[in-house]
PDB file of C-alpha atoms and ligand atoms in Angstrom:
ATOM      1  CA  UNK A   1      67.745 102.952  85.399  1.00  0.00           C
ATOM      2  CA  UNK A   2      70.639 105.323  84.946  1.00  0.00           C
ATOM      3  CA  UNK A   3      73.523 103.753  86.769  1.00  0.00           C
ATOM      4  CA  UNK A   4      76.963 105.297  86.893  1.00  0.00           C
ATOM      5  CA  UNK A   5      79.469 102.503  86.564  1.00  0.00           C
ATOM      6  CA  UNK A   6      82.707 102.964  88.425  1.00  0.00           C
ATOM      7  CA  UNK A   7      85.208 100.326  87.405  1.00  0.00           C
ATOM      8  CA  UNK A   8      87.584 100.947  90.294  1.00  0.00           C
ATOM      9  CA  UNK A   9      86.419  98.881  93.204  1.00  0.00           C
ATOM     10  CA  UNK A  10      88.457  99.799  96.348  1.00  0.00           C
ATOM     11  CA  UNK A  11      89.278  96.128  96.709  1.00  0.00           C
ATOM     12  CA  UNK A  12      90.523  95.195 100.170  1.00  0.00           C
ATOM     13  CA  UNK A  13      94.069  93.706  99.846  1.00  0.00           C
ATOM     14  CA  UNK A  14      93.449  91.669 103.019  1.00  0.00           C
ATOM     15  CA  UNK A  15      91.516  89.139 100.905  1.00  0.00           C
ATOM     16  CA  UNK A  16      94.591  88.561  98.782  1.00  0.00           C
ATOM     17  CA  UNK A  17      97.113  88.343 101.602  1.00  0.00           C
ATOM     18  CA  UNK A  18      98.559  85.034 102.744  1.00  0.00           C
ATOM     19  CA  UNK A  19      97.523  85.905 106.300  1.00  0.00           C
ATOM     20  CA  UNK A  20      93.833  85.921 105.339  1.00  0.00           C
ATOM     21  CA  UNK A  21      94.175  82.292 104.319  1.00  0.00           C
ATOM     22  CA  UNK A  22      96.147  81.404 107.444  1.00  0.00           C
ATOM     23  CA  UNK A  23      93.530  82.944 109.731  1.00  0.00           C
ATOM     24  CA  UNK A  24      90.627  81.268 107.946  1.00  0.00           C
ATOM     25  CA  UNK A  25      92.298  78.000 107.003  1.00  0.00           C
ATOM     26  CA  UNK A  26      89.844  75.979 109.079  1.00  0.00           C
ATOM     27  CA  UNK A  27      86.723  77.173 107.288  1.00  0.00           C
ATOM     28  CA  UNK A  28      84.079  74.525 107.440  1.00  0.00           C
ATOM     29  CA  UNK A  29      84.126  72.837 104.021  1.00  0.00           C
ATOM     30  CA  UNK A  30      81.581  70.237 105.152  1.00  0.00           C
ATOM     31  CA  UNK A  31      79.144  73.002 105.952  1.00  0.00           C
ATOM     32  CA  UNK A  32      79.754  74.486 102.473  1.00  0.00           C
ATOM     33  CA  UNK A  33      79.197  71.049 100.923  1.00  0.00           C
ATOM     34  CA  UNK A  34      75.927  70.470 102.795  1.00  0.00           C
ATOM     35  CA  UNK A  35      74.667  73.940 101.929  1.00  0.00           C
ATOM     36  CA  UNK A  36      75.377  73.429  98.222  1.00  0.00           C
ATOM     37  CA  UNK A  37      73.562  70.093  98.299  1.00  0.00           C
ATOM     38  CA  UNK A  38      70.517  71.617 100.029  1.00  0.00           C
ATOM     39  CA  UNK A  39      70.502  74.662  97.765  1.00  0.00           C
ATOM     40  CA  UNK A  40      70.867  72.831  94.453  1.00  0.00           C
ATOM     41  CA  UNK A  41      68.194  70.302  95.515  1.00  0.00           C
ATOM     42  CA  UNK A  42      65.864  73.143  96.386  1.00  0.00           C
ATOM     43  CA  UNK A  43      66.537  74.992  93.121  1.00  0.00           C
ATOM     44  CA  UNK A  44      66.092  71.781  91.119  1.00  0.00           C
ATOM     45  CA  UNK A  45      68.221  73.118  88.266  1.00  0.00           C
ATOM     46  CA  UNK A  46      68.592  71.052  85.125  1.00  0.00           C
ATOM     47  CA  UNK A  47      71.808  69.032  84.990  1.00  0.00           C
ATOM     48  CA  UNK A  48      72.995  71.194  82.115  1.00  0.00           C
ATOM     49  CA  UNK A  49      72.636  74.372  84.169  1.00  0.00           C
ATOM     50  CA  UNK A  50      75.456  76.877  84.279  1.00  0.00           C
ATOM     51  CA  UNK A  51      76.276  78.586  87.566  1.00  0.00           C
ATOM     52  CA  UNK A  52      78.373  81.654  88.331  1.00  0.00           C
ATOM     53  CA  UNK A  53      79.994  81.641  91.788  1.00  0.00           C
ATOM     54  CA  UNK A  54      80.534  85.389  92.240  1.00  0.00           C
ATOM     55  CA  UNK A  55      83.336  86.086  94.761  1.00  0.00           C
ATOM     56  CA  UNK A  56      84.260  82.402  94.904  1.00  0.00           C
ATOM     57  CA  UNK A  57      87.430  82.767  96.982  1.00  0.00           C
ATOM     58  CA  UNK A  58      89.460  79.552  96.649  1.00  0.00           C
ATOM     59  CA  UNK A  59      86.473  77.888  95.015  1.00  0.00           C
ATOM     60  CA  UNK A  60      85.240  75.628  97.817  1.00  0.00           C
ATOM     61  CA  UNK A  61      81.571  76.018  96.753  1.00  0.00           C
ATOM     62  CA  UNK A  62      82.320  75.992  93.008  1.00  0.00           C
ATOM     63  CA  UNK A  63      84.168  72.689  93.357  1.00  0.00           C
ATOM     64  CA  UNK A  64      81.216  71.080  95.158  1.00  0.00           C
ATOM     65  CA  UNK A  65      78.697  72.466  92.652  1.00  0.00           C
ATOM     66  CA  UNK A  66      80.667  71.045  89.727  1.00  0.00           C
ATOM     67  CA  UNK A  67      80.864  67.639  91.445  1.00  0.00           C
ATOM     68  CA  UNK A  68      77.059  67.581  91.343  1.00  0.00           C
ATOM     69  CA  UNK A  69      77.213  67.795  87.551  1.00  0.00           C
ATOM     70  CA  UNK A  70      76.719  71.511  86.851  1.00  0.00           C
ATOM     71  CA  UNK A  71      78.885  73.792  84.729  1.00  0.00           C
ATOM     72  CA  UNK A  72      80.537  76.307  87.016  1.00  0.00           C
ATOM     73  CA  UNK A  73      82.444  79.545  86.575  1.00  0.00           C
ATOM     74  CA  UNK A  74      84.067  81.037  89.668  1.00  0.00           C
ATOM     75  CA  UNK A  75      85.219  84.653  89.781  1.00  0.00           C
ATOM     76  CA  UNK A  76      87.097  86.588  92.447  1.00  0.00           C
ATOM     77  CA  UNK A  77      89.472  89.547  92.609  1.00  0.00           C
ATOM     78  CA  UNK A  78      92.000  87.680  94.733  1.00  0.00           C
ATOM     79  CA  UNK A  79      94.689  86.453  92.341  1.00  0.00           C
ATOM     80  CA  UNK A  80      96.072  84.157  95.046  1.00  0.00           C
ATOM     81  CA  UNK A  81      92.682  82.540  95.639  1.00  0.00           C
ATOM     82  CA  UNK A  82      92.025  82.125  91.926  1.00  0.00           C
ATOM     83  CA  UNK A  83      95.488  80.630  91.365  1.00  0.00           C
ATOM     84  CA  UNK A  84      94.680  78.094  94.083  1.00  0.00           C
ATOM     85  CA  UNK A  85      91.219  77.386  92.633  1.00  0.00           C
ATOM     86  CA  UNK A  86      92.616  76.915  89.135  1.00  0.00           C
ATOM     87  CA  UNK A  87      94.298  73.681  90.296  1.00  0.00           C
ATOM     88  CA  UNK A  88      90.803  72.154  90.394  1.00  0.00           C
ATOM     89  CA  UNK A  89      89.744  73.297  86.920  1.00  0.00           C
ATOM     90  CA  UNK A  90      88.288  70.907  84.378  1.00  0.00           C
ATOM     91  CA  UNK A  91      86.090  71.244  81.291  1.00  0.00           C
ATOM     92  CA  UNK A  92      83.060  72.112  83.471  1.00  0.00           C
ATOM     93  CA  UNK A  93      84.841  74.188  86.114  1.00  0.00           C
ATOM     94  CA  UNK A  94      86.667  77.414  85.288  1.00  0.00           C
ATOM     95  CA  UNK A  95      88.028  80.233  87.418  1.00  0.00           C
ATOM     96  CA  UNK A  96      88.839  83.836  86.519  1.00  0.00           C
ATOM     97  CA  UNK A  97      90.158  86.928  88.266  1.00  0.00           C
ATOM     98  CA  UNK A  98      87.191  89.225  87.781  1.00  0.00           C
ATOM     99  CA  UNK A  99      85.405  92.002  89.650  1.00  0.00           C
ATOM    100  CA  UNK A 100      81.831  91.095  90.668  1.00  0.00           C
ATOM    101  CA  UNK A 101      80.846  94.733  90.145  1.00  0.00           C
ATOM    102  CA  UNK A 102      81.370  94.237  86.426  1.00  0.00           C
ATOM    103  CA  UNK A 103      79.179  91.838  84.398  1.00  0.00           C
ATOM    104  CA  UNK A 104      81.111  88.753  83.352  1.00  0.00           C
ATOM    105  CA  UNK A 105      79.812  88.913  79.773  1.00  0.00           C
ATOM    106  CA  UNK A 106      77.907  85.631  79.851  1.00  0.00           C
ATOM    107  CA  UNK A 107      74.412  84.637  81.058  1.00  0.00           C
ATOM    108  CA  UNK A 108      73.959  81.930  83.688  1.00  0.00           C
ATOM    109  CA  UNK A 109      71.051  79.836  84.980  1.00  0.00           C
ATOM    110  CA  UNK A 110      72.056  80.795  88.513  1.00  0.00           C
ATOM    111  CA  UNK A 111      74.404  83.282  90.136  1.00  0.00           C
ATOM    112  CA  UNK A 112      75.554  82.547  93.682  1.00  0.00           C
ATOM    113  CA  UNK A 113      77.206  85.021  96.025  1.00  0.00           C
ATOM    114  CA  UNK A 114      78.063  82.987  99.104  1.00  0.00           C
ATOM    115  CA  UNK A 115      79.411  83.348 102.615  1.00  0.00           C
ATOM    116  CA  UNK A 116      79.172  87.105 103.084  1.00  0.00           C
ATOM    117  CA  UNK A 117      80.781  88.154  99.819  1.00  0.00           C
ATOM    118  CA  UNK A 118      78.590  91.228  99.432  1.00  0.00           C
ATOM    119  CA  UNK A 119      78.478  94.681 101.011  1.00  0.00           C
ATOM    120  CA  UNK A 120      82.184  95.509 101.121  1.00  0.00           C
ATOM    121  CA  UNK A 121      81.804  98.849  99.362  1.00  0.00           C
ATOM    122  CA  UNK A 122      79.466 101.822  99.478  1.00  0.00           C
ATOM    123  CA  UNK A 123      75.759 101.762  98.706  1.00  0.00           C
ATOM    124  CA  UNK A 124      76.244 102.639  95.012  1.00  0.00           C
ATOM    125  CA  UNK A 125      78.579  99.717  94.645  1.00  0.00           C
ATOM    126  CA  UNK A 126      76.141  97.351  96.337  1.00  0.00           C
ATOM    127  CA  UNK A 127      73.652  98.422  93.690  1.00  0.00           C
ATOM    128  CA  UNK A 128      76.285  98.038  91.008  1.00  0.00           C
ATOM    129  CA  UNK A 129      77.015  94.490  92.217  1.00  0.00           C
ATOM    130  CA  UNK A 130      73.320  93.566  92.065  1.00  0.00           C
ATOM    131  CA  UNK A 131      72.974  95.129  88.608  1.00  0.00           C
ATOM    132  CA  UNK A 132      75.955  93.097  87.490  1.00  0.00           C
ATOM    133  CA  UNK A 133      74.383  89.905  88.913  1.00  0.00           C
ATOM    134  CA  UNK A 134      71.126  90.799  87.148  1.00  0.00           C
ATOM    135  CA  UNK A 135      73.036  91.257  83.895  1.00  0.00           C
ATOM    136  CA  UNK A 136      74.640  87.827  84.340  1.00  0.00           C
ATOM    137  CA  UNK A 137      71.300  86.042  84.860  1.00  0.00           C
ATOM    138  CA  UNK A 138      69.377  84.390  82.050  1.00  0.00           C
ATOM    139  CA  UNK A 139      65.733  85.485  81.759  1.00  0.00           C
ATOM    140  CA  UNK A 140      64.553  82.750  84.186  1.00  0.00           C
ATOM    141  CA  UNK A 141      67.776  82.606  86.151  1.00  0.00           C
ATOM    142  CA  UNK A 142      67.968  82.501  89.943  1.00  0.00           C
ATOM    143  CA  UNK A 143      70.249  84.590  92.140  1.00  0.00           C
ATOM    144  CA  UNK A 144      71.334  83.659  95.663  1.00  0.00           C
ATOM    145  CA  UNK A 145      72.964  85.949  98.206  1.00  0.00           C
ATOM    146  CA  UNK A 146      74.130  84.308 101.415  1.00  0.00           C
ATOM    147  CA  UNK A 147      74.697  87.173 103.842  1.00  0.00           C
ATOM    148  CA  UNK A 148      75.038  87.405 107.607  1.00  0.00           C
ATOM    149  CA  UNK A 149      72.034  88.118 109.800  1.00  0.00           C
ATOM    150  CA  UNK A 150      73.094  91.399 111.402  1.00  0.00           C
ATOM    151  CA  UNK A 151      70.778  90.843 114.384  1.00  0.00           C
ATOM    152  CA  UNK A 152      72.457  87.537 115.137  1.00  0.00           C
ATOM    153  CA  UNK A 153      75.901  89.118 114.731  1.00  0.00           C
ATOM    154  CA  UNK A 154      74.920  91.896 117.141  1.00  0.00           C
ATOM    155  CA  UNK A 155      73.628  89.383 119.688  1.00  0.00           C
ATOM    156  CA  UNK A 156      76.734  87.188 119.556  1.00  0.00           C
ATOM    157  CA  UNK A 157      79.398  89.852 119.004  1.00  0.00           C
ATOM    158  CA  UNK A 158      82.746  88.913 120.536  1.00  0.00           C
ATOM    159  CA  UNK A 159      84.514  92.257 120.949  1.00  0.00           C
ATOM    160  CA  UNK A 160      88.004  90.893 121.480  1.00  0.00           C
ATOM    161  CA  UNK A 161      89.529  87.569 120.560  1.00  0.00           C
ATOM    162  CA  UNK A 162      92.987  86.031 120.257  1.00  0.00           C
ATOM    163  CA  UNK A 163      93.588  83.337 117.669  1.00  0.00           C
ATOM    164  CA  UNK A 164      96.808  81.405 117.085  1.00  0.00           C
ATOM    165  CA  UNK A 165      97.322  79.849 113.649  1.00  0.00           C
ATOM    166  CA  UNK A 166     100.570  78.581 112.112  1.00  0.00           C
ATOM    167  CA  UNK A 167     102.577  80.298 114.839  1.00  0.00           C
ATOM    168  CA  UNK A 168     100.953  83.693 114.254  1.00  0.00           C
ATOM    169  CA  UNK A 169      99.091  85.323 117.089  1.00  0.00           C
ATOM    170  CA  UNK A 170      96.130  87.248 115.667  1.00  0.00           C
ATOM    171  CA  UNK A 171      94.492  89.919 117.848  1.00  0.00           C
ATOM    172  CA  UNK A 172      90.973  90.413 116.577  1.00  0.00           C
ATOM    173  CA  UNK A 173      88.608  93.159 117.628  1.00  0.00           C
ATOM    174  CA  UNK A 174      85.064  93.668 116.390  1.00  0.00           C
ATOM    175  CA  UNK A 175      82.633  96.538 116.488  1.00  0.00           C
ATOM    176  CA  UNK A 176      79.325  97.507 114.984  1.00  0.00           C
ATOM    177  CA  UNK A 177      78.796 101.054 113.781  1.00  0.00           C
ATOM    178  CA  UNK A 178      75.583 102.529 112.386  1.00  0.00           C
ATOM    179  CA  UNK A 179      76.475 101.432 108.877  1.00  0.00           C
ATOM    180  CA  UNK A 180      79.053  98.668 109.150  1.00  0.00           C
ATOM    181  CA  UNK A 181      80.258  95.581 110.962  1.00  0.00           C
ATOM    182  CA  UNK A 182      83.997  95.911 111.397  1.00  0.00           C
ATOM    183  CA  UNK A 183      86.756  93.521 112.275  1.00  0.00           C
ATOM    184  CA  UNK A 184      90.337  94.658 112.906  1.00  0.00           C
ATOM    185  CA  UNK A 185      93.039  92.003 112.705  1.00  0.00           C
ATOM    186  CA  UNK A 186      96.489  92.819 114.125  1.00  0.00           C
ATOM    187  CA  UNK A 187      99.514  90.558 114.343  1.00  0.00           C
ATOM    188  CA  UNK A 188     103.274  90.375 114.145  1.00  0.00           C
ATOM    189  CA  UNK A 189     105.135  88.168 111.677  1.00  0.00           C
ATOM    190  CA  UNK A 190     108.922  88.100 111.276  1.00  0.00           C
ATOM    191  CA  UNK A 191     109.208  91.153 113.559  1.00  0.00           C
ATOM    192  CA  UNK A 192     106.843  93.170 111.372  1.00  0.00           C
ATOM    193  CA  UNK A 193     103.527  94.500 112.637  1.00  0.00           C
ATOM    194  CA  UNK A 194     100.446  94.194 110.448  1.00  0.00           C
ATOM    195  CA  UNK A 195      96.917  95.526 110.769  1.00  0.00           C
ATOM    196  CA  UNK A 196      94.089  94.681 108.387  1.00  0.00           C
ATOM    197  CA  UNK A 197      90.425  95.606 108.477  1.00  0.00           C
ATOM    198  CA  UNK A 198      87.345  93.802 107.260  1.00  0.00           C
ATOM    199  CA  UNK A 199      84.238  95.901 106.978  1.00  0.00           C
ATOM    200  CA  UNK A 200      80.856  94.808 105.738  1.00  0.00           C
ATOM    201  CA  UNK A 201      77.750  96.941 105.362  1.00  0.00           C
ATOM    202  CA  UNK A 202      75.118  96.689 108.086  1.00  0.00           C
ATOM    203  CA  UNK A 203      72.291  95.425 105.890  1.00  0.00           C
ATOM    204  CA  UNK A 204      69.085  93.711 106.907  1.00  0.00           C
ATOM    205  CA  UNK A 205      66.333  92.180 104.816  1.00  0.00           C
ATOM    206  CA  UNK A 206      64.587  95.533 104.395  1.00  0.00           C
ATOM    207  CA  UNK A 207      67.774  97.101 103.033  1.00  0.00           C
ATOM    208  CA  UNK A 208      68.052  94.269 100.527  1.00  0.00           C
ATOM    209  CA  UNK A 209      64.384  94.716  99.568  1.00  0.00           C
ATOM    210  CA  UNK A 210      65.132  98.355  98.719  1.00  0.00           C
ATOM    211  CA  UNK A 211      68.222  97.322  96.748  1.00  0.00           C
ATOM    212  CA  UNK A 212      66.189  94.777  94.787  1.00  0.00           C
ATOM    213  CA  UNK A 213      63.546  97.327  93.850  1.00  0.00           C
ATOM    214  CA  UNK A 214      66.279  99.590  92.497  1.00  0.00           C
ATOM    215  CA  UNK A 215      67.862  96.836  90.466  1.00  0.00           C
ATOM    216  CA  UNK A 216      64.709  95.250  89.028  1.00  0.00           C
ATOM    217  CA  UNK A 217      65.056  92.032  90.967  1.00  0.00           C
ATOM    218  CA  UNK A 218      62.442  90.274  93.034  1.00  0.00           C
ATOM    219  CA  UNK A 219      62.752  88.047  96.049  1.00  0.00           C
ATOM    220  CA  UNK A 220      61.494  84.478  95.691  1.00  0.00           C
ATOM    221  CA  UNK A 221      62.414  83.037  99.080  1.00  0.00           C
ATOM    222  CA  UNK A 222      64.412  83.890 102.202  1.00  0.00           C
ATOM    223  CA  UNK A 223      66.168  81.242 104.279  1.00  0.00           C
ATOM    224  CA  UNK A 224      67.859  81.655 107.650  1.00  0.00           C
ATOM    225  CA  UNK A 225      70.545  78.964 107.696  1.00  0.00           C
ATOM    226  CA  UNK A 226      72.330  76.361 105.609  1.00  0.00           C
ATOM    227  CA  UNK A 227      69.633  73.781 106.376  1.00  0.00           C
ATOM    228  CA  UNK A 228      67.279  76.171 104.541  1.00  0.00           C
ATOM    229  CA  UNK A 229      64.972  76.844 107.462  1.00  0.00           C
ATOM    230  CA  UNK A 230      62.794  79.929 107.007  1.00  0.00           C
ATOM    231  CA  UNK A 231      64.429  83.243 107.917  1.00  0.00           C
ATOM    232  CA  UNK A 232      63.586  84.679 111.317  1.00  0.00           C
ATOM    233  CA  UNK A 233      65.654  87.724 112.227  1.00  0.00           C
ATOM    234  CA  UNK A 234      65.578  86.786 115.924  1.00  0.00           C
ATOM    235  CA  UNK A 235      67.045  83.302 115.612  1.00  0.00           C
ATOM    236  CA  UNK A 236      68.568  82.817 112.145  1.00  0.00           C
ATOM    237  CA  UNK A 237      72.327  82.609 111.747  1.00  0.00           C
ATOM    238  CA  UNK A 238      72.230  83.671 108.089  1.00  0.00           C
ATOM    239  CA  UNK A 239      70.209  85.789 105.681  1.00  0.00           C
ATOM    240  CA  UNK A 240      69.962  83.772 102.454  1.00  0.00           C
ATOM    241  CA  UNK A 241      67.970  85.498  99.728  1.00  0.00           C
ATOM    242  CA  UNK A 242      66.818  83.802  96.535  1.00  0.00           C
ATOM    243  CA  UNK A 243      65.762  86.168  93.782  1.00  0.00           C
ATOM    244  CA  UNK A 244      65.085  86.498  90.073  1.00  0.00           C
ATOM    245  CA  UNK A 245      64.671  89.189  87.454  1.00  0.00           C
ATOM    246  CA  UNK A 246      61.470  91.115  87.970  1.00  0.00           C
ATOM    247  CA  UNK A 247      58.816  89.744  85.617  1.00  0.00           C
ATOM    248  CA  UNK A 248      57.807  92.173  82.872  1.00  0.00           C
ATOM    249  CA  UNK A 249      54.136  92.027  83.852  1.00  0.00           C
ATOM    250  CA  UNK A 250      54.844  93.498  87.334  1.00  0.00           C
TER     251      UNK A 250
HETATM  252  C1  LIG B   1      84.311  86.106 102.860  1.00  0.00           C
HETATM  253  S1  LIG B   1      85.161  85.705 101.404  1.00  0.00           S
HETATM  254  C2  LIG B   1      84.185  84.383 100.778  1.00  0.00           C
HETATM  255  C3  LIG B   1      84.809  83.624  99.649  1.00  0.00           C
HETATM  256  C4  LIG B   1      84.029  82.395  99.167  1.00  0.00           C
HETATM  257  N1  LIG B   1      82.702  82.738  98.694  1.00  0.00           N
HETATM  258  C5  LIG B   1      83.957  81.346 100.259  1.00  0.00           C
HETATM  259  O1  LIG B   1      82.874  81.101 100.796  1.00  0.00           O
HETATM  260  O2  LIG B   1      84.990  80.762 100.579  1.00  0.00           O
HETATM  261  C6  LIG B   1      84.790  87.081 100.366  1.00  0.00           C
HETATM  262  C7  LIG B   1      85.431  87.050  98.997  1.00  0.00           C
HETATM  263  O3  LIG B   1      84.949  88.173  98.243  1.00  0.00           O
HETATM  264  C8  LIG B   1      85.985  88.526  97.337  1.00  0.00           C
HETATM  265  N2  LIG B   1      85.699  89.855  96.802  1.00  0.00           N
HETATM  266  C9  LIG B   1      85.559  91.020  97.476  1.00  0.00           C
HETATM  267  N3  LIG B   1      85.285  92.023  96.625  1.00  0.00           N
HETATM  268  C10 LIG B   1      85.242  91.481  95.381  1.00  0.00           C
HETATM  269  C11 LIG B   1      84.983  92.015  94.088  1.00  0.00           C
HETATM  270  N4  LIG B   1      84.702  93.311  93.905  1.00  0.00           N
HETATM  271  N5  LIG B   1      85.015  91.176  93.036  1.00  0.00           N
HETATM  272  C12 LIG B   1      85.309  89.863  93.198  1.00  0.00           C
HETATM  273  N6  LIG B   1      85.549  89.302  94.405  1.00  0.00           N
HETATM  274  C13 LIG B   1      85.516  90.104  95.479  1.00  0.00           C
HETATM  275  C14 LIG B   1      87.230  88.432  98.186  1.00  0.00           C
HETATM  276  O4  LIG B   1      88.404  88.366  97.402  1.00  0.00           O
HETATM  277  C15 LIG B   1      86.955  87.159  98.975  1.00  0.00           C
HETATM  278  O5  LIG B   1      87.475  86.036  98.304  1.00  0.00           O
END
């Protein structure tokens, strides 16, 4: 595979803004906790296993994984999120500002990419991200991507929404294009107008299958929600793909 590596990642500053954390301050940590419990039970990793939480945000999953006894490294490009996460560090839990498109330089028993932390860039960079995850996996390591189910998003799309958090009135609009799911967030704070955009690639299981072929990875299992029910594109809320390095005999 001849892959051109581009080290500049068009990182979206929205993820590092204080407003991102205000808008999403009520993220469901219990749901994250339950998912981690279900996932680690399913994977049945040894207690000594090392796990990379790629695009860990403020570390809510990493913290739960470490509590279960694993060694965890969390990486994210948001310096603000990593500074927050670092408050929870201990000898088995470390956080770094690092780009998930670039291999971390260490091999892990599992690499997790959770809560739609994939697909923010172009196709080449999606491939680059998967190659980087592959590079970070030990020979028998397991990768997990927890992505949205685009069919569910399409079905439930709320085109316009107003959300008030910490005195800020966020106007949110959503649209689906051929290639992306887009959210525009506008608000005023201290008499200043702000507009941010979130855009994630419109990827379904077949798109991921093509990506995996290109990056020498193979799918082991596909779940459709945090209870780990089987994926069904018509009813699942999530697209959770478990994968490993392609075996040499294939
Ligand atoms: C939807 S948030 C999810 C964060 C975390 N996994 C969680 O569940 O709370 C997506 C995260 O991806 C991070 N991110 C986006 N592009 C990245 C990149 N190239 N390298 C590292 N992190 C990245 C953002 O900073 C943000 O924290």
